[in-house]
Amino acid sequence: MAYTKPIPDPDPVHRPYWEGAREGKLMLPRCTTCNRVHWYPRLLCPFCHSREIEWIEASGEGRIHTFAVQHRAFGGWADEVPFVTAYIDLHEGDRMFTVLRGVDPTKPETIRIGAKVRVEFERANDEVSIPFWRVVEE
Amino acid sequence: MPGALSRAAAIIGAAEADEIGYPATPKTALQLHIEAIKNVSEQTGIPISRIDGVFSAGWSSQLAEHLGLRPKYIDTTSVGGCSFEMHVHHALAAIHAGIIDVALISHGENGWSARATGGRGTGRPRGAPDPWDPGQQFQAVYGVAGAPSNYAHAMTRHNYRFGSTPEDFAHIAVVTRQWAMLNPRAIMFSKETNPGGGPITVEDVQNSRVVAWPLTLLHCCLVTDYGGAVLVARPEIARSVKTKPVWIAGAGESMGHQNMLEMEDFTATSAAASAAAAYRMAGMGPEDMEMAMIYDSFTVTAGITAEMLGLAPRGEGFMLWKDGRAAPGGKFPINTNGGGLSFNHSGMYGMQLLVEAYRQLSRTAEDGVTGLPGKQVDARSCIVNGTGGSLSTTGTLILVAD
Ligand SMILES: [Zn+2]
């Protein structure tokens, strides 16, 4: 079935992330001066302002920092309401936004902040796959 | 001891467009600007030609051209709803520096009318956002749809961290509605002015349609039209006009992030920093404040901000409303116009905060500007805090009566 939701148009700074996603890998930028991972990708490390940034393959694990249940959306997402959006604390550090899988949007009280999540990828077209995070067993 | 800028200028007038809220005939943002500017000029007796500094959220060169002005200071800072509190801060500094004498701060936004005009007359560029923007690549891809979808995440985290509940925050909507019922200019003044108007209960708030859980519709602000303008002038001018001055005792601004991806603590904003700067300049503290005008795009915005301003302990901002202190007749009135929740919210609400703070501290809230009524409270100092973006940017003012 065709992917009907927004498909990103990767810019040069962000491209390694989307190239990784196409191959099923979660790639993250890490500063080799202070060794910290940051998200979203930057031209300078936001912590020490070094230009020395490399891309690493991440574990693909994280935990829910906070979440909400979207009952109103536009475009392709309008067909999916209600769905759960979440900020994920990455195992490697910093935070990412996603649509959460493996949860019941009609029972938000059953979704736990701090729950373990793992990344998975959905193919949007030949060029782009999109990362989503799923709640998994501890 | 107050800082050098404290009381270096005063707000000398604050007016609204001829018609605000849900106009029967669609209005453009420019119309709303110009009506308010004309009204504040008539209110104060300051001719428009005497304005030498123009401040607005993105409109300054267009406004100056429309008015035939050649300003000495042009500032068009547009960082969301707190922009107007920042403009007052910037105008204070420009006046103190001797660059200008009279600053115009103007706002016009047709949040309501734009629905009827297909987005025309907003003054905003039309078309798709830049696909290379990080927010487009890393957030829009996941279906976020405007402010409520973002702000909901802050409520969830506050509930988790402090054991608060959405019902606790619903009290903010209930009390703010009580203020709106004292302000005939408010959209939600009564059942006659709007089918959804009149009194509401915590149950009504919780049972209203879910927009972005845990935010239901009545946790969210209105979408209306608004035009507002204030004049800020140096003390000699402030003493010579027919209106009462309201002194700018303190001002501060800050930001935590632009994109919510970068929000470190979902239960805190940069209002702690902007308020600290404003209190320091004023030589005053939270205990010296007698009322507050707090940006309430959502109940959660107001609750968290009250904590940041030092008006309530961490995790307990909502208690100001829940125990009635913020309500009509309470010891510490908050959002006496009925707020963004029940009075008016055009998209950027910082000007509405300024106009109401001026009306209260100049003792003109009863008959107000252009004869429009409201509810006067007995306060001589007011902390005003605007919040822009996704709990991103903040501007704080400490205003005192003459
Ligand atoms: Zn670094």
Coordinates of C-alpha atoms and ligand atoms in Angstrom, one line a residue:
Chain A
M1 CA 0.0 0.0 0.0
A2 CA 1.3 3.5 -0.9
Y3 CA 2.7 5.6 1.9
T4 CA 0.3 8.6 2.1
K5 CA 1.9 10.6 4.9
P6 CA 4.6 13.3 4.6
I7 CA 7.9 12.0 3.2
P8 CA 11.0 14.0 4.1
D9 CA 13.2 15.7 1.5
P10 CA 16.6 15.2 3.1
D11 CA 19.0 18.1 3.0
P12 CA 22.8 17.7 2.8
V13 CA 23.3 18.0 6.6
H14 CA 20.6 15.4 7.4
R15 CA 21.3 13.0 4.5
P16 CA 23.4 10.4 6.4
Y17 CA 20.5 9.9 8.8
W18 CA 18.0 9.2 6.0
E19 CA 20.6 7.1 4.0
G20 CA 21.0 5.0 7.2
A21 CA 17.3 4.7 7.7
R22 CA 16.9 3.3 4.1
E23 CA 19.2 0.5 5.1
G24 CA 17.5 -0.1 8.4
K25 CA 20.1 1.6 10.6
L26 CA 19.6 4.4 13.1
M27 CA 22.5 6.8 12.4
L28 CA 23.2 9.6 14.9
P29 CA 25.7 12.5 14.8
R30 CA 28.4 12.5 17.4
C31 CA 31.0 15.1 18.1
T32 CA 34.5 13.6 18.2
T33 CA 35.8 16.5 20.4
C34 CA 33.4 16.1 23.3
N35 CA 32.1 12.7 22.3
R36 CA 28.5 13.7 22.9
V37 CA 25.6 12.6 20.6
H38 CA 23.2 15.4 19.5
W39 CA 19.8 15.4 17.8
Y40 CA 18.8 17.0 15.5
P41 CA 22.0 17.2 13.2
R42 CA 24.0 20.3 13.4
L43 CA 26.8 22.1 11.5
L44 CA 28.6 22.7 14.8
C45 CA 28.3 20.6 17.9
P46 CA 25.7 22.3 20.1
F47 CA 27.6 21.4 23.3
C48 CA 31.2 22.4 22.5
H49 CA 30.9 24.1 19.0
S50 CA 33.4 21.8 17.4
R51 CA 33.1 21.1 13.7
E52 CA 34.4 17.6 14.1
I53 CA 31.2 15.5 13.8
E54 CA 30.9 11.9 12.8
W55 CA 28.0 9.6 12.2
I56 CA 27.6 6.5 14.3
E57 CA 25.2 3.6 14.1
A58 CA 23.1 3.8 17.3
S59 CA 21.7 0.9 19.3
G60 CA 18.1 1.8 18.3
E61 CA 17.0 1.7 21.9
G62 CA 15.5 4.4 24.0
R63 CA 12.8 5.3 26.6
I64 CA 9.6 7.3 26.4
H65 CA 10.3 10.8 27.8
T66 CA 6.7 12.1 27.3
F67 CA 3.8 11.5 25.0
A68 CA 0.4 12.8 23.7
V69 CA -2.5 11.3 21.8
Q70 CA -3.3 13.2 18.6
H71 CA -7.0 13.3 17.8
R72 CA -6.6 15.9 15.1
A73 CA -4.2 15.8 12.1
F74 CA -3.9 16.8 8.5
G75 CA -3.2 15.0 5.2
G76 CA -2.4 11.3 5.4
W77 CA -2.1 11.4 9.2
A78 CA -5.8 12.5 9.5
D79 CA -6.7 8.9 8.5
E80 CA -4.8 7.5 11.4
V81 CA -6.2 9.4 14.3
P82 CA -6.0 8.8 17.2
F83 CA -2.3 8.1 17.2
V84 CA 0.4 8.5 19.9
T85 CA 3.3 10.9 19.4
A86 CA 6.3 10.7 21.8
Y87 CA 9.6 12.2 22.6
I88 CA 12.2 9.4 23.0
D89 CA 15.3 9.7 25.2
L90 CA 17.9 7.9 23.1
H91 CA 20.2 5.4 24.7
E92 CA 23.2 7.3 23.2
G93 CA 21.8 10.6 24.6
D94 CA 19.6 13.5 23.5
R95 CA 16.0 13.1 22.3
M96 CA 14.0 12.3 19.2
F97 CA 10.3 12.7 18.1
T98 CA 8.2 9.9 16.8
V99 CA 4.9 8.2 16.4
L100 CA 4.8 5.4 18.9
R101 CA 3.8 1.8 18.0
G102 CA 2.8 -1.0 20.2
V103 CA 0.5 1.1 22.3
D104 CA -3.3 1.6 22.5
P105 CA -4.2 5.3 21.7
T106 CA -7.7 4.8 23.2
K107 CA -6.1 3.9 26.6
P108 CA -3.4 6.5 27.2
E109 CA -3.4 5.6 30.9
T110 CA -1.7 2.3 30.0
I111 CA 1.2 4.1 28.3
R112 CA 4.2 4.5 30.7
I113 CA 6.8 7.3 30.7
G114 CA 10.1 5.5 30.9
A115 CA 9.0 2.5 29.0
K116 CA 11.6 0.9 26.8
V117 CA 11.3 1.4 23.0
R118 CA 13.1 0.1 19.9
V119 CA 13.3 1.7 16.5
E120 CA 11.9 0.1 13.4
F121 CA 11.7 1.5 9.8
E122 CA 8.8 1.8 7.4
R123 CA 9.5 2.1 3.7
A124 CA 7.8 5.2 2.3
N125 CA 9.3 5.0 -1.3
D126 CA 12.4 3.6 -3.0
E127 CA 14.5 6.4 -1.6
V128 CA 13.2 7.0 1.9
S129 CA 12.3 4.8 4.9
I130 CA 11.0 6.4 8.1
P131 CA 12.0 5.5 11.6
F132 CA 9.2 4.7 14.1
W133 CA 9.6 3.5 17.7
R134 CA 7.8 0.6 19.3
V135 CA 7.3 -0.2 23.0
V136 CA 9.1 -3.5 23.8
E137 CA 9.6 -5.8 26.8
E138 CA 12.2 -4.8 29.3
Chain B
M1 CA 18.2 48.5 44.0
P2 CA 16.4 49.0 40.6
G3 CA 18.5 48.8 37.4
A4 CA 19.3 51.8 35.2
L5 CA 16.5 51.1 32.8
S6 CA 13.8 50.7 35.5
R7 CA 11.1 53.4 34.8
A8 CA 13.1 55.0 32.0
A9 CA 9.9 54.9 30.0
A10 CA 6.1 54.3 30.5
I11 CA 3.3 52.9 28.6
I12 CA 1.1 55.9 28.0
G13 CA -1.8 54.3 26.1
A14 CA -3.2 51.0 24.9
A15 CA -6.0 50.6 22.4
E16 CA -7.7 47.9 20.4
A17 CA -9.0 47.8 16.9
D18 CA -12.6 48.9 16.4
E19 CA -13.9 45.4 16.2
I20 CA -12.1 42.3 17.7
G21 CA -13.1 38.7 18.2
Y22 CA -15.3 37.2 15.4
P23 CA -16.1 40.1 13.0
A24 CA -19.1 39.5 10.8
T25 CA -17.2 40.8 7.8
P26 CA -13.7 39.4 7.4
K27 CA -10.9 41.8 8.3
T28 CA -7.3 41.9 7.2
A29 CA -4.4 42.0 9.7
L30 CA -3.4 45.4 8.4
Q31 CA -6.9 46.8 9.1
L32 CA -6.6 45.6 12.6
H33 CA -3.2 47.2 13.1
I34 CA -4.2 50.6 11.6
E35 CA -7.5 50.8 13.6
A36 CA -5.6 50.2 16.8
I37 CA -2.9 52.7 16.0
K38 CA -5.4 55.4 15.1
N39 CA -7.3 54.6 18.4
V40 CA -4.2 54.8 20.6
S41 CA -3.2 58.1 18.9
E42 CA -6.6 59.6 19.7
Q43 CA -6.6 58.1 23.2
T44 CA -3.3 59.7 24.2
G45 CA -3.4 62.8 22.0
I46 CA 0.0 61.9 20.6
P47 CA -0.2 62.5 16.8
I48 CA 0.9 59.5 14.7
S49 CA 3.6 61.8 13.1
R50 CA 5.3 62.0 16.5
I51 CA 6.1 58.3 16.6
D52 CA 9.8 57.8 15.9
G53 CA 10.2 54.1 16.7
V54 CA 8.1 51.3 15.2
F55 CA 7.9 47.8 16.8
S56 CA 5.8 44.9 15.5
A57 CA 6.0 41.2 14.8
G58 CA 7.1 41.3 11.2
W59 CA 5.1 44.3 10.1
S60 CA 7.3 47.3 11.0
S61 CA 8.4 48.6 7.6
Q62 CA 5.0 48.0 6.1
L63 CA 3.3 49.9 8.9
A64 CA 5.8 52.8 8.8
E65 CA 5.2 53.1 5.1
H66 CA 1.4 53.0 5.4
L67 CA 1.6 55.7 8.1
G68 CA 4.1 57.8 6.1
L69 CA 6.7 57.6 9.0
R70 CA 10.5 57.7 8.7
P71 CA 11.3 56.0 12.0
K72 CA 14.7 56.3 13.7
Y73 CA 14.3 52.8 15.2
I74 CA 12.7 49.8 13.4
D75 CA 12.3 46.5 15.2
T76 CA 10.2 43.7 13.8
T77 CA 11.1 40.9 16.2
S78 CA 8.7 38.0 15.5
V79 CA 9.3 35.1 17.8
G80 CA 5.8 34.2 18.7
G81 CA 3.3 35.5 21.1
C82 CA 5.9 37.0 23.5
S83 CA 7.2 39.3 20.8
F84 CA 5.2 42.3 22.1
E85 CA 6.6 42.0 25.7
M86 CA 10.1 41.9 24.0
H87 CA 9.2 45.0 22.0
V88 CA 8.5 46.9 25.2
H89 CA 11.8 45.7 26.5
H90 CA 13.6 46.9 23.3
A91 CA 11.7 50.2 23.3
L92 CA 12.6 50.9 26.9
A93 CA 16.3 50.4 26.0
A94 CA 16.0 52.6 22.8
I95 CA 14.4 55.4 24.8
H96 CA 16.9 55.1 27.6
A97 CA 19.7 55.3 25.1
G98 CA 18.2 58.5 23.7
I99 CA 17.5 57.2 20.2
I100 CA 13.8 57.7 20.3
D101 CA 11.0 59.5 22.3
V102 CA 7.8 57.7 21.3
A103 CA 7.6 54.0 20.4
L104 CA 4.6 52.4 18.7
I105 CA 4.1 48.7 19.4
S106 CA 1.4 47.3 17.1
H107 CA -0.3 44.0 16.5
G108 CA -2.9 43.0 13.9
E109 CA -3.8 39.4 13.3
N110 CA -6.9 38.0 11.6
G111 CA -6.9 34.5 13.0
W112 CA -10.7 34.2 12.7
S113 CA -11.2 36.1 9.4
A114 CA -8.4 34.2 7.7
R115 CA -10.7 31.1 7.8
A116 CA -13.2 33.0 5.7
T117 CA -10.6 34.5 3.3
G118 CA -8.7 31.3 2.6
G119 CA -5.6 32.7 4.4
R120 CA -5.6 36.0 2.6
G121 CA -4.9 39.3 4.4
T122 CA -2.8 37.6 7.0
G123 CA 0.5 39.2 5.9
R124 CA 2.2 35.9 6.1
P125 CA 3.9 34.2 3.1
R126 CA 1.7 31.5 1.7
G127 CA 2.8 28.2 0.3
A128 CA 4.6 25.1 1.7
P129 CA 7.2 25.4 4.5
D130 CA 10.8 24.8 3.7
P131 CA 11.2 21.0 3.5
W132 CA 14.8 21.3 4.7
D133 CA 13.8 22.8 8.0
P134 CA 14.6 20.4 10.8
G135 CA 11.1 20.7 12.1
Q136 CA 9.8 19.6 8.7
Q137 CA 12.1 16.6 8.5
F138 CA 12.0 15.4 12.1
Q139 CA 8.5 16.4 13.4
A140 CA 6.1 17.2 10.6
V141 CA 6.8 13.7 9.2
Y142 CA 5.1 12.4 12.3
G143 CA 1.8 14.3 11.9
V144 CA 2.0 17.1 14.4
A145 CA -0.7 19.6 13.6
G146 CA -0.1 22.9 15.2
A147 CA 0.3 24.1 18.8
P148 CA -2.0 21.8 20.7
S149 CA -0.3 18.7 19.4
N150 CA 3.0 20.0 20.8
Y151 CA 1.8 21.4 24.1
A152 CA 0.0 18.2 25.1
H153 CA 3.4 16.6 25.7
A154 CA 4.2 19.2 28.4
M155 CA 1.0 18.4 30.3
T156 CA 1.8 14.6 30.2
R157 CA 5.3 15.2 31.6
H158 CA 4.0 17.6 34.3
N159 CA 1.4 15.1 35.4
Y160 CA 4.1 12.4 35.5
R161 CA 6.7 14.4 37.4
F162 CA 4.6 16.2 39.9
G163 CA 1.5 13.9 40.3
S164 CA -0.7 16.7 38.9
T165 CA -3.8 15.8 36.8
P166 CA -5.5 17.3 33.8
E167 CA -8.4 18.1 36.2
D168 CA -6.0 20.3 38.2
F169 CA -5.3 22.3 35.1
A170 CA -9.0 22.4 34.1
H171 CA -9.5 24.8 37.0
I172 CA -7.5 27.3 35.1
A173 CA -10.0 27.2 32.3
V174 CA -13.0 27.4 34.7
V175 CA -11.6 30.5 36.6
T176 CA -10.5 32.3 33.4
R177 CA -14.0 31.9 32.1
Q178 CA -15.3 33.6 35.3
W179 CA -13.2 36.6 34.3
A180 CA -14.5 36.5 30.7
M181 CA -18.1 36.7 32.1
L182 CA -17.1 40.1 33.5
N183 CA -15.8 41.4 30.2
P184 CA -18.4 42.1 27.5
R185 CA -15.6 42.2 24.9
A186 CA -14.9 38.5 25.6
I187 CA -16.0 35.9 23.0
M188 CA -17.2 33.7 25.9
F189 CA -18.9 36.5 27.9
S190 CA -22.3 34.8 27.9
K191 CA -24.5 32.2 26.1
E192 CA -25.9 35.2 24.2
T193 CA -22.6 36.3 22.8
N194 CA -21.5 32.7 22.0
P195 CA -23.3 29.3 22.3
G196 CA -20.3 28.0 24.2
G197 CA -20.1 31.1 26.5
G198 CA -21.1 31.5 30.1
P199 CA -20.1 29.5 33.1
I200 CA -18.2 26.2 32.8
T201 CA -17.2 23.4 35.3
V202 CA -14.2 21.2 35.5
E203 CA -16.4 18.4 34.2
D204 CA -17.3 20.5 31.2
V205 CA -13.6 21.1 30.5
Q206 CA -12.8 17.4 30.8
N207 CA -15.8 16.2 28.8
S208 CA -15.1 18.6 25.9
R209 CA -13.8 17.1 22.7
V210 CA -10.2 15.7 22.9
V211 CA -7.9 17.7 20.6
A212 CA -4.5 16.2 21.7
W213 CA -4.8 14.1 24.8
P214 CA -4.5 15.2 27.6
L215 CA -5.7 18.5 26.2
T216 CA -9.4 18.8 25.5
L217 CA -10.9 21.7 23.6
L218 CA -11.6 23.8 26.7
H219 CA -7.9 23.5 27.7
C220 CA -7.1 25.3 24.4
C221 CA -7.3 29.0 23.5
L222 CA -9.7 30.6 21.0
V223 CA -8.8 31.6 17.5
T224 CA -10.0 35.2 16.9
D225 CA -9.2 38.5 15.3
Y226 CA -7.3 41.1 17.2
G227 CA -5.7 44.5 16.7
G228 CA -3.9 46.3 19.5
A229 CA -1.4 49.1 19.9
V230 CA 0.5 50.7 22.8
L231 CA 2.6 53.7 22.9
V232 CA 5.8 53.8 25.1
A233 CA 7.3 57.2 25.8
R234 CA 10.0 58.8 27.9
P235 CA 9.0 60.2 31.3
E236 CA 8.7 63.9 30.3
I237 CA 6.2 62.9 27.5
A238 CA 4.4 60.4 29.8
R239 CA 3.8 63.3 32.3
S240 CA 2.4 65.6 29.6
V241 CA -0.3 63.5 27.9
K242 CA -4.0 63.2 28.9
T243 CA -3.7 59.5 29.7
K244 CA -2.2 58.0 32.8
P245 CA 1.3 56.5 32.6
V246 CA 2.0 52.9 33.6
W247 CA 5.6 52.6 34.4
I248 CA 7.9 49.9 33.1
A249 CA 9.7 48.9 36.3
G250 CA 11.3 45.8 34.9
A251 CA 11.8 43.9 31.6
G252 CA 13.5 40.7 30.6
E253 CA 13.5 38.1 27.8
S254 CA 14.9 34.7 27.1
M255 CA 14.4 31.5 25.2
G256 CA 14.8 27.8 25.9
H257 CA 14.6 26.5 22.3
Q258 CA 12.8 27.1 19.0
N259 CA 11.8 23.5 18.2
M260 CA 10.3 21.4 20.9
L261 CA 12.9 18.7 20.0
E262 CA 15.3 20.9 22.0
M263 CA 13.1 21.4 25.0
E264 CA 15.2 20.1 27.9
D265 CA 12.6 20.1 30.7
F266 CA 9.0 19.8 29.5
T267 CA 7.8 21.2 32.8
A268 CA 9.8 24.5 32.7
T269 CA 10.3 27.5 30.4
S270 CA 12.7 30.3 30.0
A271 CA 10.2 32.5 31.9
A272 CA 12.3 31.7 35.0
A273 CA 15.2 33.5 33.3
S274 CA 13.2 36.4 31.7
A275 CA 11.3 36.9 35.0
A276 CA 14.6 36.9 37.0
A277 CA 15.9 39.7 34.7
A278 CA 12.7 41.7 35.0
Y279 CA 12.6 41.4 38.9
R280 CA 16.3 42.4 39.1
M281 CA 15.7 45.5 36.9
A282 CA 12.6 46.4 39.0
G283 CA 14.3 45.7 42.3
M284 CA 11.1 43.8 43.1
G285 CA 10.1 40.2 43.7
P286 CA 7.1 37.9 43.2
E287 CA 5.9 39.0 46.7
D288 CA 5.5 42.6 45.4
M289 CA 3.2 41.6 42.6
E290 CA -0.6 42.3 43.0
M291 CA -1.9 40.7 39.9
A292 CA -0.6 38.8 36.8
M293 CA -1.3 38.6 33.1
I294 CA 0.0 35.2 32.0
Y295 CA -0.1 33.9 28.5
D296 CA -2.7 31.1 28.4
S297 CA -2.5 29.6 25.0
F298 CA -3.3 26.4 26.9
T299 CA -4.1 25.8 30.6
V300 CA -0.7 24.1 30.8
T301 CA 1.1 27.2 29.6
A302 CA -0.4 29.3 32.3
G303 CA 0.1 26.7 35.1
I304 CA 3.8 26.1 34.3
T305 CA 4.5 29.9 33.8
A306 CA 3.0 30.7 37.2
E307 CA 5.7 28.4 38.6
M308 CA 8.4 30.0 36.5
L309 CA 7.5 33.5 37.7
G310 CA 7.9 32.4 41.3
L311 CA 4.2 32.9 42.0
A312 CA 3.7 29.3 43.1
P313 CA 6.0 26.4 44.2
R314 CA 7.2 24.0 41.5
G315 CA 4.5 21.6 40.4
E316 CA 1.7 23.6 42.0
G317 CA 1.1 26.6 39.6
F318 CA -2.4 25.4 39.0
M319 CA -3.2 25.8 42.7
L320 CA -3.5 29.6 42.2
W321 CA -6.6 29.0 40.2
K322 CA -7.8 25.8 42.0
D323 CA -8.0 27.5 45.4
G324 CA -9.6 30.7 44.0
R325 CA -6.8 33.1 44.5
A326 CA -6.7 33.9 40.8
A327 CA -10.5 34.2 40.5
P328 CA -12.7 37.3 40.6
G329 CA -12.7 38.4 44.2
G330 CA -9.6 36.4 45.0
K331 CA -6.4 37.8 46.5
F332 CA -4.3 37.5 43.4
P333 CA -6.2 38.2 40.1
I334 CA -4.8 36.5 37.0
N335 CA -5.9 37.1 33.4
T336 CA -8.6 39.6 34.3
N337 CA -9.7 40.0 30.7
G338 CA -10.8 36.4 30.4
G339 CA -7.5 35.2 28.9
G340 CA -6.6 33.6 25.6
L341 CA -8.9 30.8 26.8
S342 CA -12.1 32.8 26.9
F343 CA -11.5 36.5 25.8
N344 CA -9.5 36.6 22.6
H345 CA -6.5 34.9 21.1
S346 CA -5.5 35.8 17.5
G347 CA -2.5 33.4 17.3
M348 CA -0.1 35.7 19.1
Y349 CA -1.6 36.9 22.3
G350 CA 1.1 39.1 23.8
M351 CA -0.6 42.4 22.8
Q352 CA -3.8 41.4 24.6
L353 CA -1.8 40.9 27.8
L354 CA -0.3 44.4 27.4
V355 CA -3.5 46.2 26.7
E356 CA -5.2 44.6 29.7
A357 CA -2.3 45.3 32.0
Y358 CA -2.4 48.9 30.9
R359 CA -6.2 49.1 31.5
Q360 CA -5.9 47.7 35.0
L361 CA -3.0 49.8 36.2
S362 CA -4.3 53.0 34.6
R363 CA -7.6 52.4 36.3
T364 CA -9.5 52.4 33.0
A365 CA -10.6 48.8 32.9
E366 CA -14.2 49.8 33.5
D367 CA -14.6 52.0 30.5
G368 CA -11.3 51.3 28.9
V369 CA -10.2 52.5 25.5
T370 CA -12.8 53.6 22.9
G371 CA -15.4 53.2 25.7
L372 CA -15.2 49.4 25.8
P373 CA -16.0 48.0 29.3
G374 CA -14.3 45.4 31.4
K375 CA -13.7 44.6 35.1
Q376 CA -11.4 46.8 37.2
V377 CA -9.4 45.2 40.0
D378 CA -7.5 46.8 42.8
A379 CA -3.9 46.2 41.9
R380 CA -0.9 48.6 41.6
S381 CA 1.6 46.1 40.2
C382 CA 1.3 43.5 37.5
I383 CA 3.7 40.9 36.1
V384 CA 3.1 40.2 32.4
N385 CA 4.6 37.2 30.8
G386 CA 4.3 36.2 27.1
T387 CA 5.2 32.8 25.8
G388 CA 6.0 32.1 22.1
G389 CA 6.4 29.1 19.9
S390 CA 6.2 25.7 21.6
L391 CA 6.9 26.9 25.1
S392 CA 10.0 28.3 23.4
T393 CA 10.5 32.1 23.9
T394 CA 9.5 34.3 26.8
G395 CA 9.2 38.0 27.6
T396 CA 8.5 39.3 31.1
L397 CA 7.5 42.8 32.2
I398 CA 6.9 44.3 35.6
L399 CA 4.5 47.2 35.3
V400 CA 3.5 49.5 38.1
A401 CA 0.7 52.2 38.4
D402 CA 1.7 55.9 38.6
Ligands
ZN1 ZN 31.2 18.6 21.1

